[in-house]
PDB file of C-alpha atoms in Angstrom:
ATOM      1  CA  MET A  21       0.000   0.000   0.000  1.00 81.00           C
ATOM      2  CA  LEU A  22       2.774   2.447   0.919  1.00 82.00           C
ATOM      3  CA  ASN A  23       4.558   1.665  -2.353  1.00 84.00           C
ATOM      4  CA  SER A  24       1.373   2.392  -4.305  1.00 80.00           C
ATOM      5  CA  ILE A  25       0.931   5.703  -2.489  1.00 79.00           C
ATOM      6  CA  GLY A  26       4.561   6.587  -3.225  1.00 78.00           C
ATOM      7  CA  VAL A  27       4.106   5.892  -6.932  1.00 74.00           C
ATOM      8  CA  ARG A  28       0.949   8.034  -7.005  1.00 72.00           C
ATOM      9  CA  ILE A  29       2.729  10.938  -5.303  1.00 75.00           C
ATOM     10  CA  SER A  30       5.664  10.673  -7.714  1.00 76.00           C
ATOM     11  CA  GLN A  31       3.276  10.978 -10.670  1.00 68.00           C
ATOM     12  CA  GLY A  32       1.996  14.331  -9.481  1.00 71.00           C
ATOM     13  CA  THR A  33      -1.106  15.951 -10.929  1.00 72.00           C
ATOM     14  CA  GLN A  34      -2.053  14.233 -14.171  1.00 80.00           C
ATOM     15  CA  TYR A  35      -5.016  16.296 -15.296  1.00 84.00           C
ATOM     16  CA  ILE A  36      -4.527  19.489 -17.285  1.00 90.00           C
ATOM     17  CA  LYS A  37      -5.361  22.263 -14.832  1.00 90.00           C
ATOM     18  CA  ASP A  38      -6.174  24.921 -17.429  1.00 93.00           C
ATOM     19  CA  PRO A  39      -6.973  23.524 -20.901  1.00 93.00           C
ATOM     20  CA  ARG A  40      -7.029  27.008 -22.416  1.00 93.00           C
ATOM     21  CA  GLN A  41      -3.362  27.559 -21.514  1.00 92.00           C
ATOM     22  CA  ALA A  42      -2.107  24.147 -22.620  1.00 91.00           C
ATOM     23  CA  GLN A  43       0.242  24.033 -25.625  1.00 88.00           C
ATOM     24  CA  PRO A  44       0.987  20.404 -26.546  1.00 91.00           C
ATOM     25  CA  ALA A  45       4.564  20.092 -27.769  1.00 88.00           C
ATOM     26  CA  GLY A  46       4.968  18.462 -31.157  1.00 89.00           C
ATOM     27  CA  PHE A  47       1.300  18.771 -32.087  1.00 92.00           C
ATOM     28  CA  ARG A  48       0.645  19.819 -35.685  1.00 93.00           C
ATOM     29  CA  GLY A  49      -2.197  22.265 -35.269  1.00 93.00           C
ATOM     30  CA  ARG A  50      -3.117  25.537 -36.946  1.00 94.00           C
ATOM     31  CA  PRO A  51      -1.658  26.102 -40.437  1.00 95.00           C
ATOM     32  CA  MET A  52       0.181  29.403 -40.810  1.00 95.00           C
ATOM     33  CA  ILE A  53       0.426  31.497 -43.982  1.00 93.00           C
ATOM     34  CA  ALA A  54       3.391  33.876 -44.154  1.00 91.00           C
ATOM     35  CA  GLY A  55       1.937  37.194 -45.279  1.00 81.00           C
ATOM     36  CA  GLN A  56       5.280  38.752 -46.136  1.00 82.00           C
ATOM     37  CA  THR A  57       6.208  35.926 -48.504  1.00 78.00           C
ATOM     38  CA  ALA A  58       4.840  35.984 -52.047  1.00 84.00           C
ATOM     39  CA  CYS A  59       3.793  32.852 -53.871  1.00 88.00           C
ATOM     40  CA  ALA A  60       5.844  31.927 -56.940  1.00 84.00           C
ATOM     41  CA  ALA A  61       4.157  33.012 -60.165  1.00 86.00           C
ATOM     42  CA  GLY A  62       1.686  30.393 -61.373  1.00 88.00           C
ATOM     43  CA  CYS A  63       2.530  28.003 -58.535  1.00 93.00           C
ATOM     44  CA  SER A  64      -0.185  25.663 -57.286  1.00 94.00           C
ATOM     45  CA  ALA A  65       2.005  23.029 -55.641  1.00 94.00           C
ATOM     46  CA  CYS A  66       0.308  23.293 -52.242  1.00 95.00           C
ATOM     47  CA  ALA A  67      -3.210  22.994 -53.650  1.00 95.00           C
ATOM     48  CA  THR A  68      -2.207  20.109 -55.899  1.00 95.00           C
ATOM     49  CA  CYS A  69      -0.818  18.006 -53.054  1.00 95.00           C
ATOM     50  CA  CYS A  70      -3.637  18.756 -50.587  1.00 96.00           C
ATOM     51  CA  PRO A  71      -5.654  15.518 -50.136  1.00 94.00           C
ATOM     52  CA  GLY A  72      -8.607  17.315 -48.566  1.00 93.00           C
ATOM     53  CA  GLY A  73      -8.978  20.108 -51.111  1.00 94.00           C
ATOM     54  CA  ALA A  74      -8.557  22.608 -48.292  1.00 96.00           C
ATOM     55  CA  ILE A  75      -6.317  25.105 -50.098  1.00 96.00           C
ATOM     56  CA  ARG A  76      -7.628  27.901 -52.283  1.00 94.00           C
ATOM     57  CA  LEU A  77      -5.454  30.149 -54.438  1.00 93.00           C
ATOM     58  CA  ASP A  78      -5.534  33.842 -55.412  1.00 89.00           C
ATOM     59  CA  PRO A  79      -5.508  34.705 -52.564  1.00 90.00           C
ATOM     60  CA  LEU A  80      -4.052  31.785 -50.663  1.00 93.00           C
ATOM     61  CA  GLN A  81      -6.574  30.478 -48.136  1.00 95.00           C
ATOM     62  CA  ILE A  82      -6.899  27.306 -46.065  1.00 97.00           C
ATOM     63  CA  ASP A  83     -10.263  25.869 -45.061  1.00 97.00           C
ATOM     64  CA  LEU A  84      -9.773  24.251 -41.662  1.00 97.00           C
ATOM     65  CA  GLY A  85     -13.070  22.471 -42.173  1.00 97.00           C
ATOM     66  CA  ARG A  86     -11.415  20.462 -44.946  1.00 97.00           C
ATOM     67  CA  CYS A  87      -7.783  20.499 -43.747  1.00 97.00           C
ATOM     68  CA  LEU A  88      -6.462  17.087 -42.663  1.00 96.00           C
ATOM     69  CA  MET A  89      -3.479  18.657 -40.847  1.00 95.00           C
ATOM     70  CA  CYS A  90      -1.269  16.226 -42.775  1.00 95.00           C
ATOM     71  CA  GLY A  91       1.457  18.818 -43.320  1.00 94.00           C
ATOM     72  CA  ASP A  92       2.104  17.826 -46.945  1.00 95.00           C
ATOM     73  CA  CYS A  93       1.616  21.395 -48.173  1.00 95.00           C
ATOM     74  CA  ALA A  94       4.503  22.924 -46.190  1.00 94.00           C
ATOM     75  CA  PRO A  95       7.407  21.009 -47.820  1.00 95.00           C
ATOM     76  CA  ALA A  96       5.694  21.236 -51.230  1.00 94.00           C
ATOM     77  CA  CYS A  97       5.650  25.055 -51.162  1.00 93.00           C
ATOM     78  CA  PRO A  98       8.782  26.379 -52.974  1.00 92.00           C
ATOM     79  CA  SER A  99       8.364  29.775 -51.285  1.00 89.00           C
ATOM     80  CA  ALA A 100       8.229  28.309 -47.740  1.00 90.00           C
ATOM     81  CA  LYS A 101       4.993  30.244 -47.256  1.00 92.00           C
ATOM     82  CA  LEU A 102       3.238  27.526 -45.251  1.00 94.00           C
ATOM     83  CA  SER A 103       4.014  26.088 -41.834  1.00 95.00           C
ATOM     84  CA  PHE A 104       2.158  24.721 -38.820  1.00 95.00           C
ATOM     85  CA  ALA A 105       1.861  25.889 -35.217  1.00 94.00           C
ATOM     86  CA  ASN A 106       0.885  23.795 -32.202  1.00 94.00           C
ATOM     87  CA  ASP A 107      -2.176  25.961 -31.565  1.00 93.00           C
ATOM     88  CA  VAL A 108      -5.216  23.900 -30.530  1.00 95.00           C
ATOM     89  CA  ARG A 109      -7.706  26.782 -30.177  1.00 95.00           C
ATOM     90  CA  LEU A 110      -9.382  26.157 -33.537  1.00 96.00           C
ATOM     91  CA  ALA A 111     -13.059  25.535 -32.737  1.00 97.00           C
ATOM     92  CA  THR A 112     -15.634  28.000 -34.083  1.00 97.00           C
ATOM     93  CA  THR A 113     -19.357  28.644 -33.974  1.00 96.00           C
ATOM     94  CA  ASP A 114     -19.516  29.751 -37.623  1.00 95.00           C
ATOM     95  CA  ARG A 115     -18.525  27.538 -40.575  1.00 96.00           C
ATOM     96  CA  ASP A 116     -17.145  30.509 -42.537  1.00 96.00           C
ATOM     97  CA  ASP A 117     -14.734  31.343 -39.694  1.00 96.00           C
ATOM     98  CA  LEU A 118     -12.780  28.169 -40.463  1.00 97.00           C
ATOM     99  CA  VAL A 119     -11.354  29.741 -43.637  1.00 97.00           C
ATOM    100  CA  ILE A 120      -8.063  31.461 -42.783  1.00 96.00           C
ATOM    101  CA  ASP A 121      -5.559  33.501 -44.788  1.00 94.00           C
ATOM    102  CA  ALA A 122      -2.610  35.820 -44.201  1.00 91.00           C
ATOM    103  CA  ALA A 123      -4.906  38.668 -43.157  1.00 92.00           C
ATOM    104  CA  ARG A 124      -6.953  36.488 -40.788  1.00 93.00           C
ATOM    105  CA  PRO A 125      -4.467  33.863 -39.566  1.00 93.00           C
ATOM    106  CA  ALA A 126      -6.745  32.173 -37.023  1.00 94.00           C
ATOM    107  CA  PRO A 127     -10.454  31.469 -36.618  1.00 93.00           C
ATOM    108  CA  ASP A 128     -12.467  34.031 -34.699  1.00 91.00           C
ATOM    109  CA  PRO A 129     -12.941  33.147 -31.016  1.00 89.00           C
ATOM    110  CA  VAL A 130     -15.933  30.990 -30.128  1.00 94.00           C
ATOM    111  CA  LYS A 131     -18.931  33.152 -29.276  1.00 89.00           C
ATOM    112  CA  VAL A 132     -20.402  32.513 -25.837  1.00 92.00           C
ATOM    113  CA  SER A 133     -24.051  31.517 -26.078  1.00 92.00           C
ATOM    114  CA  GLU A 134     -25.871  33.009 -23.110  1.00 94.00           C
ATOM    115  CA  ALA A 135     -28.866  30.765 -23.759  1.00 94.00           C
ATOM    116  CA  LEU A 136     -26.709  27.620 -23.741  1.00 94.00           C
ATOM    117  CA  ARG A 137     -24.688  28.848 -20.775  1.00 94.00           C
ATOM    118  CA  LYS A 138     -27.828  29.398 -18.757  1.00 95.00           C
ATOM    119  CA  ARG A 139     -29.278  25.999 -19.629  1.00 94.00           C
ATOM    120  CA  PHE A 140     -26.189  23.769 -19.901  1.00 95.00           C
ATOM    121  CA  GLY A 141     -23.416  25.703 -18.148  1.00 93.00           C
ATOM    122  CA  ARG A 142     -23.501  23.402 -15.110  1.00 93.00           C
ATOM    123  CA  SER A 143     -24.523  20.122 -16.765  1.00 96.00           C
ATOM    124  CA  LEU A 144     -24.281  18.974 -20.381  1.00 97.00           C
ATOM    125  CA  LYS A 145     -24.804  15.395 -21.529  1.00 98.00           C
ATOM    126  CA  LEU A 146     -23.497  14.387 -24.956  1.00 98.00           C
ATOM    127  CA  ARG A 147     -24.200  11.396 -27.177  1.00 98.00           C
ATOM    128  CA  SER A 148     -21.414  10.475 -29.615  1.00 97.00           C
ATOM    129  CA  VAL A 149     -22.306   9.044 -33.043  1.00 98.00           C
ATOM    130  CA  SER A 150     -19.712   7.802 -35.518  1.00 97.00           C
ATOM    131  CA  ALA A 151     -21.387   8.234 -38.887  1.00 97.00           C
ATOM    132  CA  GLY A 152     -18.890   6.260 -40.945  1.00 95.00           C
ATOM    133  CA  GLY A 153     -15.697   7.556 -39.340  1.00 93.00           C
ATOM    134  CA  CYS A 154     -12.287   5.862 -39.404  1.00 95.00           C
ATOM    135  CA  ASN A 155     -12.211   5.807 -35.570  1.00 96.00           C
ATOM    136  CA  GLY A 156      -9.562   8.542 -35.338  1.00 96.00           C
ATOM    137  CA  CYS A 157     -11.938  11.272 -34.163  1.00 97.00           C
ATOM    138  CA  GLU A 158     -13.846   8.753 -32.101  1.00 97.00           C
ATOM    139  CA  LEU A 159     -10.724   7.845 -30.138  1.00 97.00           C
ATOM    140  CA  GLU A 160     -10.066  11.507 -29.367  1.00 97.00           C
ATOM    141  CA  VAL A 161     -13.674  11.977 -28.224  1.00 97.00           C
ATOM    142  CA  ASN A 162     -13.224   8.975 -25.922  1.00 96.00           C
ATOM    143  CA  ALA A 163     -10.072  10.607 -24.535  1.00 96.00           C
ATOM    144  CA  LEU A 164     -12.131  13.555 -23.292  1.00 97.00           C
ATOM    145  CA  THR A 165     -13.179  11.518 -20.269  1.00 94.00           C
ATOM    146  CA  ASN A 166      -9.719  10.274 -19.285  1.00 94.00           C
ATOM    147  CA  VAL A 167      -7.662  11.612 -16.393  1.00 91.00           C
ATOM    148  CA  ASN A 168      -5.776  14.107 -18.568  1.00 92.00           C
ATOM    149  CA  PHE A 169      -8.699  16.068 -20.016  1.00 95.00           C
ATOM    150  CA  ASP A 170     -11.438  15.054 -17.550  1.00 94.00           C
ATOM    151  CA  ILE A 171     -14.376  16.999 -18.998  1.00 96.00           C
ATOM    152  CA  ALA A 172     -16.602  15.564 -16.266  1.00 95.00           C
ATOM    153  CA  ARG A 173     -15.130  18.129 -13.847  1.00 95.00           C
ATOM    154  CA  TYR A 174     -17.055  20.761 -15.826  1.00 96.00           C
ATOM    155  CA  GLY A 175     -20.316  18.827 -15.630  1.00 96.00           C
ATOM    156  CA  ILE A 176     -19.915  17.515 -19.201  1.00 97.00           C
ATOM    157  CA  ASP A 177     -20.413  13.789 -19.783  1.00 96.00           C
ATOM    158  CA  ILE A 178     -20.641  11.340 -22.684  1.00 96.00           C
ATOM    159  CA  VAL A 179     -23.790   9.250 -22.181  1.00 96.00           C
ATOM    160  CA  ALA A 180     -24.890   5.919 -23.634  1.00 95.00           C
ATOM    161  CA  SER A 181     -28.474   6.792 -24.537  1.00 96.00           C
ATOM    162  CA  PRO A 182     -29.696   9.647 -26.758  1.00 96.00           C
ATOM    163  CA  ARG A 183     -32.696   9.966 -24.434  1.00 97.00           C
ATOM    164  CA  HIS A 184     -30.322  11.211 -21.749  1.00 96.00           C
ATOM    165  CA  ALA A 185     -28.422  13.585 -24.073  1.00 97.00           C
ATOM    166  CA  ASP A 186     -28.540  17.334 -24.609  1.00 97.00           C
ATOM    167  CA  GLY A 187     -26.139  17.355 -27.533  1.00 97.00           C
ATOM    168  CA  LEU A 188     -25.009  15.190 -30.426  1.00 98.00           C
ATOM    169  CA  VAL A 189     -21.271  14.785 -31.044  1.00 98.00           C
ATOM    170  CA  LEU A 190     -21.026  13.921 -34.728  1.00 98.00           C
ATOM    171  CA  THR A 191     -17.928  12.288 -36.213  1.00 98.00           C
ATOM    172  CA  GLY A 192     -17.462  10.784 -39.661  1.00 97.00           C
ATOM    173  CA  PRO A 193     -18.638  11.962 -43.104  1.00 98.00           C
ATOM    174  CA  ILE A 194     -22.200  10.540 -42.711  1.00 98.00           C
ATOM    175  CA  THR A 195     -22.349   7.525 -44.974  1.00 97.00           C
ATOM    176  CA  ARG A 196     -25.661   6.361 -46.446  1.00 97.00           C
ATOM    177  CA  ASN A 197     -25.755   3.312 -44.189  1.00 96.00           C
ATOM    178  CA  MET A 198     -25.463   5.556 -41.107  1.00 97.00           C
ATOM    179  CA  ALA A 199     -27.831   8.339 -42.176  1.00 97.00           C
ATOM    180  CA  ALA A 200     -30.958   6.665 -40.810  1.00 97.00           C
ATOM    181  CA  ALA A 201     -29.266   5.676 -37.540  1.00 97.00           C
ATOM    182  CA  LEU A 202     -28.074   9.248 -37.088  1.00 97.00           C
ATOM    183  CA  GLU A 203     -31.614  10.556 -37.614  1.00 97.00           C
ATOM    184  CA  LEU A 204     -33.004   8.042 -35.124  1.00 97.00           C
ATOM    185  CA  CYS A 205     -30.491   9.137 -32.517  1.00 97.00           C
ATOM    186  CA  TRP A 206     -31.304  12.804 -33.090  1.00 98.00           C
ATOM    187  CA  ASP A 207     -35.054  12.210 -32.955  1.00 97.00           C
ATOM    188  CA  ALA A 208     -34.695  10.363 -29.640  1.00 97.00           C
ATOM    189  CA  MET A 209     -32.946  13.329 -27.983  1.00 97.00           C
ATOM    190  CA  PRO A 210     -35.182  15.708 -26.010  1.00 96.00           C
ATOM    191  CA  GLU A 211     -35.435  19.396 -26.869  1.00 94.00           C
ATOM    192  CA  PRO A 212     -33.531  21.668 -26.658  1.00 95.00           C
ATOM    193  CA  LYS A 213     -30.521  20.008 -28.260  1.00 96.00           C
ATOM    194  CA  LEU A 214     -27.428  20.893 -30.245  1.00 97.00           C
ATOM    195  CA  VAL A 215     -25.011  19.385 -32.770  1.00 98.00           C
ATOM    196  CA  ILE A 216     -21.226  19.456 -32.428  1.00 98.00           C
ATOM    197  CA  ALA A 217     -19.391  18.551 -35.654  1.00 98.00           C
ATOM    198  CA  VAL A 218     -16.024  16.996 -34.821  1.00 98.00           C
ATOM    199  CA  GLY A 219     -13.321  16.479 -37.447  1.00 97.00           C
ATOM    200  CA  ALA A 220     -12.905  17.364 -41.111  1.00 98.00           C
ATOM    201  CA  CYS A 221     -15.120  14.481 -42.238  1.00 98.00           C
ATOM    202  CA  ALA A 222     -18.060  15.625 -40.129  1.00 98.00           C
ATOM    203  CA  ILE A 223     -17.641  19.290 -41.045  1.00 98.00           C
ATOM    204  CA  SER A 224     -17.176  18.991 -44.812  1.00 97.00           C
ATOM    205  CA  GLY A 225     -16.949  15.331 -45.769  1.00 96.00           C
ATOM    206  CA  GLY A 226     -13.152  15.585 -45.694  1.00 95.00           C
ATOM    207  CA  PRO A 227     -11.413  13.599 -48.431  1.00 94.00           C
ATOM    208  CA  PHE A 228     -14.730  11.855 -49.117  1.00 95.00           C
ATOM    209  CA  GLU A 229     -16.592  15.063 -49.973  1.00 94.00           C
ATOM    210  CA  GLY A 230     -18.839  14.561 -52.985  1.00 93.00           C
ATOM    211  CA  ALA A 231     -18.731  10.756 -52.807  1.00 95.00           C
ATOM    212  CA  SER A 232     -21.921   8.969 -53.866  1.00 96.00           C
ATOM    213  CA  THR A 233     -21.783   6.874 -50.693  1.00 96.00           C
ATOM    214  CA  LEU A 234     -22.465   9.893 -48.469  1.00 97.00           C
ATOM    215  CA  GLU A 235     -25.784  11.335 -47.367  1.00 97.00           C
ATOM    216  CA  ARG A 236     -25.132  14.666 -45.646  1.00 97.00           C
ATOM    217  CA  GLY A 237     -28.641  16.059 -45.691  1.00 97.00           C
ATOM    218  CA  PHE A 238     -28.744  15.913 -41.886  1.00 97.00           C
ATOM    219  CA  LEU A 239     -26.338  18.854 -41.607  1.00 97.00           C
ATOM    220  CA  GLU A 240     -28.371  20.844 -44.110  1.00 95.00           C
ATOM    221  CA  ARG A 241     -31.364  20.573 -41.787  1.00 96.00           C
ATOM    222  CA  PHE A 242     -29.553  20.873 -38.466  1.00 97.00           C
ATOM    223  CA  LYS A 243     -26.725  23.411 -38.405  1.00 97.00           C
ATOM    224  CA  PRO A 244     -23.947  22.586 -35.926  1.00 97.00           C
ATOM    225  CA  THR A 245     -23.627  24.880 -32.945  1.00 97.00           C
ATOM    226  CA  LEU A 246     -19.895  24.162 -32.701  1.00 98.00           C
ATOM    227  CA  TYR A 247     -17.311  23.123 -35.292  1.00 98.00           C
ATOM    228  CA  VAL A 248     -14.206  21.282 -34.035  1.00 98.00           C
ATOM    229  CA  PRO A 249     -11.722  20.959 -36.936  1.00 98.00           C
ATOM    230  CA  GLY A 250      -8.855  18.492 -37.268  1.00 97.00           C
ATOM    231  CA  CYS A 251      -8.034  15.021 -38.544  1.00 96.00           C
ATOM    232  CA  PRO A 252      -8.446  14.038 -35.828  1.00 96.00           C
ATOM    233  CA  PRO A 253      -8.903  17.102 -33.600  1.00 97.00           C
ATOM    234  CA  HIS A 254      -6.879  17.328 -30.436  1.00 97.00           C
ATOM    235  CA  PRO A 255      -9.083  16.742 -27.364  1.00 97.00           C
ATOM    236  CA  LEU A 256      -8.068  20.218 -26.196  1.00 97.00           C
ATOM    237  CA  THR A 257      -9.638  21.711 -29.330  1.00 97.00           C
ATOM    238  CA  PHE A 258     -12.939  20.149 -28.286  1.00 98.00           C
ATOM    239  CA  VAL A 259     -12.584  21.042 -24.608  1.00 97.00           C
ATOM    240  CA  CYS A 260     -11.602  24.672 -25.176  1.00 97.00           C
ATOM    241  CA  GLY A 261     -14.292  25.195 -27.810  1.00 97.00           C
ATOM    242  CA  LEU A 262     -17.041  23.780 -25.612  1.00 97.00           C
ATOM    243  CA  LEU A 263     -15.902  25.687 -22.505  1.00 97.00           C
ATOM    244  CA  ASP A 264     -15.861  28.914 -24.508  1.00 96.00           C
ATOM    245  CA  LEU A 265     -19.299  28.218 -25.973  1.00 97.00           C
ATOM    246  CA  LEU A 266     -20.804  27.648 -22.529  1.00 96.00           C
ATOM    247  CA  GLY A 267     -18.832  30.444 -20.874  1.00 95.00           C
ATOM    248  CA  ILE A 268     -17.275  28.062 -18.349  1.00 94.00           C
ATOM    249  CA  ASP A 269     -14.169  29.223 -16.488  1.00 88.00           C
ATOM    250  CA  SER A 270     -11.279  26.740 -16.341  1.00 71.00           C
TER     251      SER A 270
END
């Protein structure tokens, strides 16, 4: 018993005390566009190599809702105009805010919803649905409840039944064989309720955008309240975005 206590003391505090201040070393997060560096004339190397179709030219823009954070664009750019920071504060409440450029290098901060803060600021139950995902985003959503991120300390929990849920955490591009199951889950959730789109596939379809095997009509009818970009997103991106949305202090 004493040995076990000694090991526990030696480990120190494992949970992240302030998620908003955390900067994970080595994490490839927000893409950066060097404003002072001009693109080579007629060059489209970055857009050509982008597997998610996230890069737009003239002017150079990156859609974080499509970006897979693979990093292939940085070495492909002959002008060294692109790089990546370890910034995890990427969540937004507006889809258009996910498009960044040299003039607007980061998404606008998440807007606090007073209505959601009043209703869910002390308790929010979420139901996670993988609508055809690869399990990358799903693993990061599962990590939200571990000792490091511990979202339960803020009154936020992942629940097993949609009947107990206030919000839907959507991952995956929404394949046809999951469209009906997703609708059933949503219909079973009591009002009021919200959608959180997690990962490039959920937000835009990712590399599968436009595929005949997808049925994304759900998101046309129910606009997400929060967008959490990444492939997969860092758990801190989810945590910080949700805390900001609900106006919860760390």
